[in-house]
């Protein structure tokens, strides 16, 4: 079984069967730079599931789970030891289910359900929808009991809708599991480790023979290590091959990768113990964080680090000190012909960063502040900056300090000038959201942030971008809620958030209907004037925003809410958009009758619709426009006639559309 790159080695509860890189899953469009930086993804969107499928080795018990999941309305709970690739198995069960059934299209959902964080919108499964619920990180019995109660509700809704859920159960919590879950539980085994390594190597087009994998140390690693370590090993073999500095044959690449996996932590520990001087230690860390940056930039970052941690400059002038190149050589740091710095040993920089963050806890606040400044050094390219963000972020998340990463998101975003987003802030926030164990923390922090007091324009833009392209792919309902809170603020960035909200809703009929309901509810609770929610609702209900085919019942309810407000100029573009649509496409003529019905016989609203149609038809004297306007007038006449009949029964005098004309 395989699962790609969601790992931090220091966390025994992390996901398993993963590839090279930390425990991150990058979602959404436009994130190719993350993959280029070696932080590979395991998104739930289709292309990444297909990549996982290419590397997946089914464990024992997998077919039993697949057979149970086939029935619509089924819930399957996976029980497996940590390190066995249980999350990857859950994703593949859902992926292959849809593949076998031929339903993996735009009409079905594949989403991850939040186990504990507050869900701001209702759970509304549809037929064929697939949901992942990962409970593997739960260690608290009270939290597990709460999740099981929620799971019972999910089961009922999923069964009724004909959807499918696969949940990954926490390890070591069997005693706290409710008896009603047992019939749905399937136990998975551990796949053969050597098969996982072989599969990854084949997919990386690595040429090797069976004899190349018969090393005793490799066999031992495959028998004992979590799947994530084996996938990481295979990724390091690929890195050694692609780097070009570690030989030209598979045996040499594998040897370098084996040393990187088994020896690096000890090597770094011995080097730091031998290097006692603060400047040398600071240079070692600066080179590890800024590896592959230019030598002059690393030099600046090094001195910035020393100033941040309060290290005084040496008393002698620079010409009297050990020169920079000699310091680099003494630390095993090499300078390439293009003046970029790197370590001579594979994955050594990764081990250096892990060592310093783990063993110098008193410096972590200083390191955050250092990165906040040094990631903006002028000598860095955008790729260099992203590298620094990823490296700092993975270390902060590994030690359980997501607040350090979010602090920098706010700092970088708030310092941005103009309408663009700071790429460091976007990268850092997407990194946090994609972390399997701490992603919920970032979603909650974003929720609290958008509902709080004033935000800088830069931060609103960063939150908007991340909601639209990242959170919108994994938790679209939550992205919609957060964008809504941003959109009702004041300022140009809030207007952009509103446009992003409407765009997100327009991509999905279910989200479109949910947003109509949400805006209707907020509009009814606000004073009878054109507030931000009414403005958003009116824009959402335009013809060019509606899905195809239009959801007429939802549009009818939305129009009714707009028409219940005092007549405003907001109506003109809304009604005109549907008149245009009806003139261009006969199937949209239904909107005319539905809009008149949504006026609920109100005289003022009907007169307003009539006046808008007259202006619209007169603006361009075309037969098609005249015909559409005439049809709308007929609907208004029918509505007025029905109203007249009702008022006559009540003893009131009649009033017709002819009188209004």
XYZ file of C-alpha atoms in Angstrom:
661
model
C 0.000 0.000 0.000
C 1.273 3.479 -0.719
C 0.399 6.971 0.285
C 2.275 9.975 -0.946
C 4.160 12.504 1.043
C 1.950 13.458 3.967
C 4.564 12.684 6.534
C 6.676 14.152 9.206
C 9.043 11.496 10.484
C 8.951 12.795 14.037
C 5.209 12.209 14.400
C 4.331 8.552 15.032
C 0.647 9.299 14.598
C 1.141 10.844 11.165
C -0.323 9.339 8.022
C 1.392 6.458 6.427
C 2.515 4.847 3.188
C 3.726 8.197 1.959
C 6.481 9.523 -0.239
C 9.349 11.942 0.044
C 8.573 15.140 1.905
C 6.705 16.318 4.972
C 3.145 15.632 6.049
C 1.423 17.953 3.612
C -1.296 17.661 1.025
C -1.513 20.537 -1.429
C -4.869 21.250 -2.993
C -6.246 23.370 -5.744
C -5.036 24.767 -9.022
C -1.783 26.577 -9.477
C 0.257 24.706 -6.892
C 2.735 23.055 -9.228
C 5.528 25.018 -7.578
C 4.994 22.944 -4.441
C 5.626 19.756 -6.345
C 8.675 21.325 -8.014
C 10.032 22.033 -4.550
C 9.835 18.357 -3.592
C 6.733 18.690 -1.427
C 4.589 16.186 -3.227
C 0.852 16.152 -2.800
C -1.849 13.683 -1.960
C -4.895 15.686 -2.843
C -8.321 14.135 -2.991
C -8.942 15.659 -6.402
C -8.893 13.210 -9.255
C -5.456 13.739 -10.792
C -3.740 13.109 -7.471
C -5.862 10.103 -6.686
C -4.821 8.709 -10.032
C -1.186 9.327 -9.161
C -1.718 7.508 -5.883
C -3.408 4.645 -7.724
C -0.261 4.163 -9.804
C 1.761 3.626 -6.621
C -0.769 1.807 -4.484
C -0.138 -1.700 -3.151
C -3.363 -3.147 -1.667
C -3.012 -4.604 1.847
C -4.627 -7.741 3.217
C -8.329 -7.146 3.819
C -8.619 -4.491 1.134
C -10.909 -6.527 -1.111
C -13.269 -7.247 1.795
C -13.604 -3.524 2.426
C -14.121 -2.821 -1.286
C -16.936 -5.380 -1.513
C -18.736 -3.853 1.469
C -18.406 -0.344 0.097
C -20.058 -1.158 -3.240
C -23.601 -0.926 -1.872
C -25.096 2.591 -2.040
C -25.458 4.074 1.420
C -22.552 2.067 2.813
C -20.146 3.059 5.578
C -16.855 1.180 5.979
C -14.570 1.653 8.980
C -10.909 0.724 8.567
C -8.911 -0.660 11.466
C -5.167 -0.897 10.818
C -1.913 -0.253 12.675
C -0.069 3.037 12.271
C 2.431 2.888 9.457
C 0.367 0.519 7.328
C -0.991 3.038 4.825
C -4.522 3.086 6.191
C -5.386 6.570 4.919
C -4.136 5.746 1.433
C -6.298 2.616 1.519
C -9.348 4.697 2.457
C -8.765 7.115 -0.402
C -8.232 4.313 -2.897
C -11.370 2.478 -1.792
C -13.430 5.543 -2.590
C -11.526 6.292 -5.776
C -11.819 2.789 -7.195
C -15.464 2.556 -6.185
C -16.308 5.496 -8.412
C -14.020 4.198 -11.161
C -15.721 0.817 -11.180
C -19.166 2.395 -11.164
C -18.297 4.913 -13.862
C -19.441 7.883 -11.762
C -16.192 9.754 -11.220
C -17.445 12.814 -13.025
C -18.376 16.356 -12.161
C -21.698 15.315 -10.676
C -20.306 13.450 -7.662
C -18.394 14.781 -4.694
C -15.199 13.454 -3.184
C -14.504 15.341 0.037
C -12.974 14.890 3.440
C -15.297 15.383 6.394
C -14.004 17.336 9.395
C -13.900 15.002 12.417
C -13.961 17.599 15.182
C -13.839 21.181 13.957
C -17.102 23.062 13.771
C -19.013 22.545 10.554
C -20.565 25.872 9.566
C -22.853 24.392 6.899
C -25.075 21.303 6.934
C -23.892 17.911 5.740
C -25.900 17.239 2.577
C -24.756 14.019 0.844
C -26.092 13.089 -2.560
C -26.348 9.827 -4.442
C -22.891 8.502 -5.331
C -21.026 11.093 -3.265
C -17.902 9.821 -1.502
C -16.544 11.030 1.813
C -13.358 10.345 3.764
C -13.380 10.645 7.553
C -9.911 10.324 9.051
C -10.047 9.741 12.807
C -6.534 8.329 13.083
C -5.203 11.330 14.991
C -7.708 11.083 17.848
C -6.221 9.952 21.154
C -8.740 11.347 23.617
C -11.691 9.156 24.669
C -14.039 12.107 25.100
C -13.233 13.374 21.615
C -13.650 9.861 20.206
C -17.069 9.550 21.824
C -18.115 12.873 20.291
C -16.909 11.807 16.851
C -18.745 8.497 17.077
C -21.983 10.346 17.793
C -21.377 12.479 14.735
C -20.539 9.361 12.726
C -23.915 7.867 13.691
C -25.615 10.930 12.189
C -23.485 10.689 9.069
C -24.347 7.007 8.671
C -28.051 7.756 8.705
C -27.757 10.545 6.154
C -25.405 8.556 3.917
C -27.692 5.535 3.939
C -30.704 7.652 2.996
C -28.862 9.499 0.223
C -27.076 6.485 -1.268
C -23.613 7.936 -0.693
C -20.442 6.233 0.592
C -18.162 6.904 3.573
C -14.828 5.351 4.529
C -13.544 6.209 7.996
C -10.052 5.520 9.335
C -10.337 4.512 12.985
C -7.822 5.596 15.625
C -5.310 3.035 16.803
C -5.374 1.838 20.410
C -8.942 3.035 21.023
C -10.772 -0.265 20.553
C -12.000 -0.201 24.144
C -13.818 3.092 23.504
C -15.522 1.989 20.291
C -19.305 1.623 20.428
C -20.657 -1.862 19.628
C -22.808 -0.620 16.756
C -19.661 0.164 14.757
C -18.347 -3.398 14.781
C -20.443 -4.681 11.832
C -19.005 -1.915 9.663
C -15.363 -2.459 10.660
C -12.775 -4.119 8.403
C -9.254 -4.944 9.596
C -6.431 -4.258 7.155
C -2.985 -5.782 7.236
C 0.389 -4.359 6.292
C 1.538 -4.590 2.675
C 4.927 -6.046 1.838
C 7.402 -3.237 2.271
C 9.653 -4.309 -0.572
C 6.632 -4.238 -2.906
C 5.972 -0.629 -1.948
C 9.568 0.372 -2.671
C 9.569 -1.529 -5.961
C 6.311 0.108 -7.076
C 7.575 3.615 -6.374
C 10.859 2.972 -8.152
C 9.079 1.608 -11.211
C 6.792 4.659 -11.383
C 9.861 6.901 -11.220
C 11.251 5.026 -14.246
C 14.167 3.743 -12.237
C 16.215 1.017 -13.882
C 17.130 -1.752 -11.427
C 17.144 -5.521 -11.048
C 15.698 -7.764 -8.358
C 19.229 -8.386 -7.099
C 19.683 -4.646 -6.479
C 16.982 -4.811 -3.791
C 18.362 -7.830 -1.948
C 20.535 -5.838 0.439
C 20.177 -6.984 4.037
C 19.828 -3.452 5.380
C 17.098 -2.676 2.833
C 15.198 -5.856 3.696
C 15.346 -4.942 7.376
C 14.076 -1.437 6.640
C 11.219 -2.802 4.533
C 10.175 -5.223 7.271
C 10.159 -2.697 10.120
C 9.610 0.812 8.809
C 6.297 2.618 8.277
C 5.155 2.896 4.709
C 5.941 6.615 4.764
C 9.626 5.869 5.346
C 9.723 3.414 2.472
C 8.087 5.870 0.091
C 10.505 8.533 1.316
C 13.408 6.184 0.641
C 12.260 5.644 -2.931
C 11.878 9.393 -3.370
C 15.434 9.941 -2.157
C 16.723 7.423 -4.700
C 15.010 9.483 -7.385
C 16.495 12.691 -5.958
C 19.995 11.182 -5.960
C 19.568 10.185 -9.598
C 18.200 13.559 -10.706
C 20.738 15.582 -8.744
C 23.696 14.352 -10.755
C 26.176 14.628 -7.864
C 25.724 11.136 -6.447
C 27.013 8.762 -9.090
C 25.539 7.320 -12.233
C 24.224 3.903 -11.193
C 21.309 2.604 -9.177
C 23.472 0.983 -6.511
C 25.101 4.327 -5.710
C 21.789 6.172 -5.607
C 20.269 3.566 -3.320
C 23.303 3.661 -1.058
C 23.034 7.447 -0.717
C 19.308 7.161 0.025
C 19.862 4.474 2.651
C 22.419 6.664 4.421
C 20.028 9.634 4.271
C 17.240 7.632 5.905
C 19.285 5.829 8.558
C 22.371 7.932 9.370
C 21.703 11.627 8.839
C 20.273 12.491 12.269
C 23.286 11.022 14.029
C 25.717 12.719 11.665
C 24.147 16.120 12.272
C 24.157 15.570 16.032
C 27.861 14.792 15.983
C 28.643 17.813 13.808
C 26.706 20.257 16.003
C 28.401 18.840 19.088
C 31.769 19.430 17.488
C 30.920 22.958 16.315
C 30.604 24.952 19.536
C 30.902 28.521 18.226
C 27.620 30.362 17.693
C 28.589 31.897 14.325
C 29.412 28.486 12.856
C 26.197 26.954 14.166
C 24.223 29.900 12.793
C 25.883 29.469 9.395
C 25.088 25.752 9.411
C 21.396 26.500 10.037
C 21.247 29.392 7.577
C 22.743 27.233 4.835
C 20.247 24.449 5.599
C 17.234 26.776 5.423
C 18.505 28.682 2.373
C 20.111 25.746 0.556
C 20.409 26.306 -3.218
C 20.206 30.099 -2.767
C 23.081 32.299 -3.849
C 26.154 32.493 -1.628
C 25.800 36.227 -1.022
C 22.160 35.781 0.008
C 23.071 32.977 2.414
C 25.724 35.289 3.835
C 23.062 37.966 4.439
C 20.691 35.419 5.964
C 23.460 34.173 8.246
C 24.201 37.633 9.631
C 20.481 38.351 9.948
C 20.134 35.201 12.055
C 22.979 36.203 14.344
C 21.451 39.641 14.895
C 18.036 38.103 15.598
C 19.365 35.717 18.258
C 21.456 38.470 19.837
C 24.845 37.241 18.715
C 27.320 40.115 18.759
C 29.542 40.790 15.776
C 33.122 39.666 16.155
C 35.391 42.425 17.425
C 37.883 42.166 14.563
C 37.250 43.474 11.072
C 36.022 41.042 8.446
C 39.393 40.963 6.706
C 40.953 39.654 9.910
C 38.410 36.868 10.366
C 38.170 33.417 8.830
C 36.882 33.998 5.315
C 33.393 32.893 4.253
C 34.554 30.180 1.896
C 36.752 28.594 4.558
C 33.834 28.581 6.988
C 31.626 26.889 4.396
C 34.203 24.217 3.616
C 34.725 23.456 7.295
C 30.997 22.789 7.649
C 30.763 20.576 4.554
C 28.870 23.205 2.537
C 29.734 23.320 -1.144
C 29.541 26.192 -3.629
C 28.496 25.367 -7.196
C 29.884 27.186 -10.245
C 26.794 29.427 -10.325
C 27.500 30.467 -6.699
C 24.649 28.509 -5.137
C 25.262 26.664 -1.883
C 24.388 23.076 -1.020
C 25.511 20.302 1.307
C 27.645 17.522 -0.053
C 25.490 14.731 1.393
C 21.996 13.817 0.232
C 19.169 15.208 2.410
C 21.668 16.588 4.937
C 20.009 20.015 5.007
C 16.690 18.388 5.956
C 18.350 16.697 8.907
C 20.060 19.925 10.013
C 16.754 21.808 10.082
C 15.039 19.025 11.994
C 17.892 18.921 14.529
C 17.882 22.640 15.304
C 14.107 22.938 15.652
C 13.978 19.865 17.867
C 16.982 20.572 20.082
C 17.012 24.359 20.509
C 13.421 25.064 21.620
C 14.343 28.389 23.197
C 15.246 29.835 19.800
C 11.978 29.052 17.993
C 10.429 32.498 18.418
C 13.671 34.048 17.177
C 13.729 31.681 14.218
C 10.187 32.729 13.308
C 11.173 36.391 13.389
C 14.323 35.651 11.412
C 12.381 33.890 8.662
C 9.842 36.700 8.646
C 12.602 39.077 7.599
C 15.072 36.863 5.741
C 12.487 35.320 3.406
C 12.263 38.765 1.836
C 15.938 39.284 1.103
C 16.377 40.932 -2.268
C 18.728 38.272 -3.620
C 16.068 35.547 -3.409
C 14.041 34.416 -6.398
C 10.378 33.504 -5.965
C 11.397 29.831 -5.972
C 13.952 30.537 -3.255
C 11.309 32.270 -1.123
C 8.909 29.367 -1.529
C 11.683 26.967 -0.515
C 12.299 28.955 2.657
C 8.582 29.064 3.502
C 8.179 25.322 3.000
C 11.257 24.506 5.073
C 10.272 26.774 7.938
C 6.666 25.616 7.757
C 7.414 21.928 7.852
C 9.584 22.366 10.941
C 7.042 24.552 12.763
C 4.251 22.090 12.059
C 6.390 19.104 13.030
C 6.904 20.553 16.517
C 3.239 21.546 16.854
C 3.585 25.333 16.418
C 1.077 26.222 13.696
C 0.737 29.664 15.280
C 4.285 30.493 14.177
C 3.357 29.826 10.565
C 0.103 31.780 10.774
C 1.905 34.693 12.437
C 4.067 34.976 9.345
C 1.044 34.701 7.047
C -0.444 37.772 8.725
C 2.881 39.614 8.764
C 3.698 39.014 5.106
C 0.155 39.580 3.868
C -0.249 42.833 5.766
C 2.982 44.227 4.349
C 1.984 43.609 0.727
C 1.609 46.649 -1.508
C -0.941 46.942 -4.284
C -3.560 44.433 -5.403
C -1.291 41.368 -5.560
C -0.978 38.661 -2.912
C 2.309 38.033 -1.155
C 3.382 34.584 -2.468
C 5.070 33.769 0.839
C 1.812 34.253 2.736
C -0.174 32.196 0.238
C 2.393 29.381 0.294
C 2.538 29.348 4.101
C -1.241 29.228 4.536
C -1.702 26.526 1.919
C 1.065 24.573 3.611
C -0.783 24.739 6.926
C -4.160 23.864 5.435
C -2.678 20.827 3.720
C -1.187 19.392 6.903
C -3.150 16.292 7.743
C -2.985 16.647 11.511
C -3.058 20.450 11.826
C -5.093 21.429 8.777
C -8.194 21.698 10.976
C -6.352 24.200 13.172
C -5.734 26.446 10.164
C -9.333 26.152 8.962
C -10.546 27.179 12.405
C -8.001 30.005 12.590
C -9.164 31.316 9.221
C -12.773 31.140 10.411
C -11.980 33.119 13.549
C -9.956 35.587 11.505
C -12.635 36.391 8.921
C -15.219 36.911 11.693
C -12.946 39.178 13.739
C -12.295 42.897 13.595
C -10.465 44.859 10.905
C -8.172 43.000 8.529
C -5.574 44.453 6.214
C -6.387 44.499 2.504
C -3.408 42.228 1.918
C -4.618 39.623 4.385
C -8.138 39.674 2.902
C -6.606 38.994 -0.501
C -4.481 36.122 0.763
C -7.431 34.522 2.568
C -9.540 34.960 -0.560
C -6.951 33.354 -2.833
C -6.442 30.397 -0.535
C -10.188 29.856 -0.070
C -10.783 29.855 -3.788
C -7.961 27.651 -5.022
C -7.062 25.482 -2.042
C -9.773 25.192 0.603
C -12.394 25.246 -2.136
C -11.016 21.951 -3.459
C -11.015 20.113 -0.125
C -13.722 21.751 2.003
C -15.839 23.814 -0.415
C -18.614 24.480 2.088
C -16.135 25.940 4.557
C -14.459 27.962 1.805
C -17.847 29.425 0.921
C -18.517 30.440 4.535
C -15.149 32.142 4.910
C -15.433 33.959 1.587
C -18.874 35.186 2.590
C -17.520 36.767 5.765
C -14.769 38.432 3.737
C -17.161 39.639 1.040
C -19.429 41.594 3.403
C -16.536 43.741 4.603
C -15.699 47.124 3.111
C -12.971 47.876 0.610
C -11.683 46.742 -2.746
C -10.300 43.484 -1.348
C -13.757 42.645 0.020
C -15.230 43.237 -3.431
C -12.694 40.788 -4.835
C -13.697 38.287 -2.143
C -17.306 38.678 -3.244
C -16.363 37.923 -6.821
C -14.429 34.851 -5.642
C -17.453 33.722 -3.615
C -19.754 33.995 -6.622
C -17.214 32.186 -8.788
C -16.890 29.337 -6.287
C -20.660 28.931 -6.033
C -21.035 29.027 -9.801
C -18.773 25.968 -10.171
C -21.114 23.674 -8.255
C -24.919 23.466 -8.276
C -25.041 22.324 -4.663
C -22.892 25.224 -3.498
C -24.986 27.596 -5.594
C -28.150 26.478 -3.830
C -26.465 26.608 -0.422
C -25.287 30.157 -1.031
C -28.758 31.279 -2.095
C -30.166 29.874 1.150
C -27.412 31.470 3.224
C -27.809 34.913 1.642
C -31.607 34.769 1.859
C -31.379 33.977 5.541
C -28.925 36.824 6.200
C -30.919 39.291 4.086
C -34.135 38.616 5.963
C -32.332 39.302 9.253
C -31.005 42.680 8.094
C -32.741 46.070 7.907
C -34.876 46.637 4.751
C -32.149 48.289 2.731
C -29.469 47.329 0.254
C -26.994 45.689 2.631
C -24.007 43.626 1.484
C -25.886 40.325 1.648
C -28.707 41.668 -0.535
C -26.145 42.983 -3.005
C -24.447 39.588 -3.168
C -27.758 37.753 -3.504
C -28.915 40.014 -6.317
C -25.661 39.485 -8.191
C -25.761 35.719 -7.591
C -29.264 35.491 -9.081
C -28.264 37.019 -12.420
C -28.561 34.817 -15.479
C -24.831 34.751 -16.168
C -24.171 33.462 -12.623
C -26.709 30.620 -12.674
C -25.689 27.026 -13.433
C -26.948 25.332 -16.570
C -29.670 24.146 -16.374
C -30.863 26.758 -13.884
C -32.165 25.519 -10.509
C -35.578 27.176 -10.908
C -36.963 26.428 -7.406
C -33.899 27.986 -5.767
C -33.923 30.963 -8.116
C -37.609 31.483 -7.372
C -36.908 31.642 -3.636
C -33.979 33.981 -4.164
C -35.933 36.325 -6.433
C -38.752 36.359 -3.912
C -36.347 37.601 -1.239
C -34.991 40.356 -3.504
C -38.453 41.454 -4.645
C -39.620 41.623 -1.028
C -37.175 44.486 -0.453
C -38.035 48.102 -1.321
C -37.660 48.641 -5.111
C -34.088 49.657 -5.894
C -31.883 49.992 -8.925
C -30.479 46.573 -7.968
C -33.410 45.042 -9.819
C -32.527 46.448 -13.227
C -29.364 44.422 -13.978
C -30.881 41.319 -12.392
C -34.118 41.352 -14.407
C -32.415 42.593 -17.561
C -29.939 39.697 -17.432
C -32.788 37.201 -17.591
C -34.571 39.147 -20.315
C -31.325 38.990 -22.307
C -31.053 35.254 -21.641
C -34.638 34.633 -22.708
C -34.057 36.595 -25.917
C -30.962 34.557 -26.739
C -32.139 31.136 -25.602
C -35.715 29.908 -25.560
C -35.096 27.458 -22.731
C -34.611 30.401 -20.365
C -38.058 31.852 -21.009
C -39.200 29.936 -17.963
C -37.437 32.609 -15.919
C -40.052 35.166 -16.925
C -42.933 33.332 -15.332
C -40.876 32.371 -12.290
C -39.785 35.964 -11.691
C -43.377 37.186 -11.887
C -44.450 34.419 -9.532
C -41.660 35.417 -7.138
C -43.284 38.860 -6.845
C -46.184 37.098 -5.063
C -48.766 39.401 -6.632
C -47.306 42.511 -5.018
C -48.462 45.501 -7.015
C -45.288 47.543 -6.509
C -43.044 44.649 -7.497
C -45.105 43.821 -10.610
C -45.142 47.448 -11.705
C -41.390 47.570 -11.243
C -40.910 44.449 -13.372
C -43.149 45.947 -16.035
C -41.201 49.208 -16.092
C -37.849 47.402 -16.357
C -39.156 45.334 -19.294
C -40.372 48.470 -21.073
C -37.000 50.179 -20.691
C -35.193 47.022 -21.773
C -37.320 46.555 -24.897
C -37.028 50.223 -25.832
C -33.259 50.335 -25.440
C -32.804 48.254 -28.600
C -35.808 47.994 -30.891
C -35.440 44.383 -31.917
C -38.270 41.925 -32.619
C -36.751 39.373 -30.234
C -36.760 41.887 -27.399
C -40.308 42.955 -28.098
C -41.460 39.329 -28.049
C -39.740 38.615 -24.724
C -41.126 41.800 -23.156
C -44.604 40.931 -24.403
C -44.340 37.483 -22.860
C -43.315 38.993 -19.521
C -46.272 41.382 -19.696
C -48.583 38.436 -20.254
C -47.272 36.782 -17.098
C -47.774 40.067 -15.235
C -51.364 40.307 -16.585
C -52.093 36.804 -15.348
C -50.661 37.647 -11.945
C -52.659 40.880 -11.776
C -55.799 39.083 -12.854
C -55.335 36.490 -10.138
C -54.756 39.292 -7.644
C -57.903 41.059 -8.869
C -59.935 37.921 -8.394
C -58.674 37.601 -4.849
C -59.295 41.250 -3.978
C -62.821 41.143 -5.454
C -63.624 38.209 -3.277
C -62.420 40.279 -0.371
C -64.642 43.221 -1.412
C -61.977 45.410 -2.922
C -62.075 47.055 -6.356
C -60.098 45.496 -9.234
C -56.872 46.827 -10.654
C -55.378 45.564 -13.901
C -52.119 45.818 -15.671
C -53.815 47.934 -18.328
C -54.477 50.568 -15.660
C -50.814 50.434 -14.669
C -49.839 50.993 -18.246
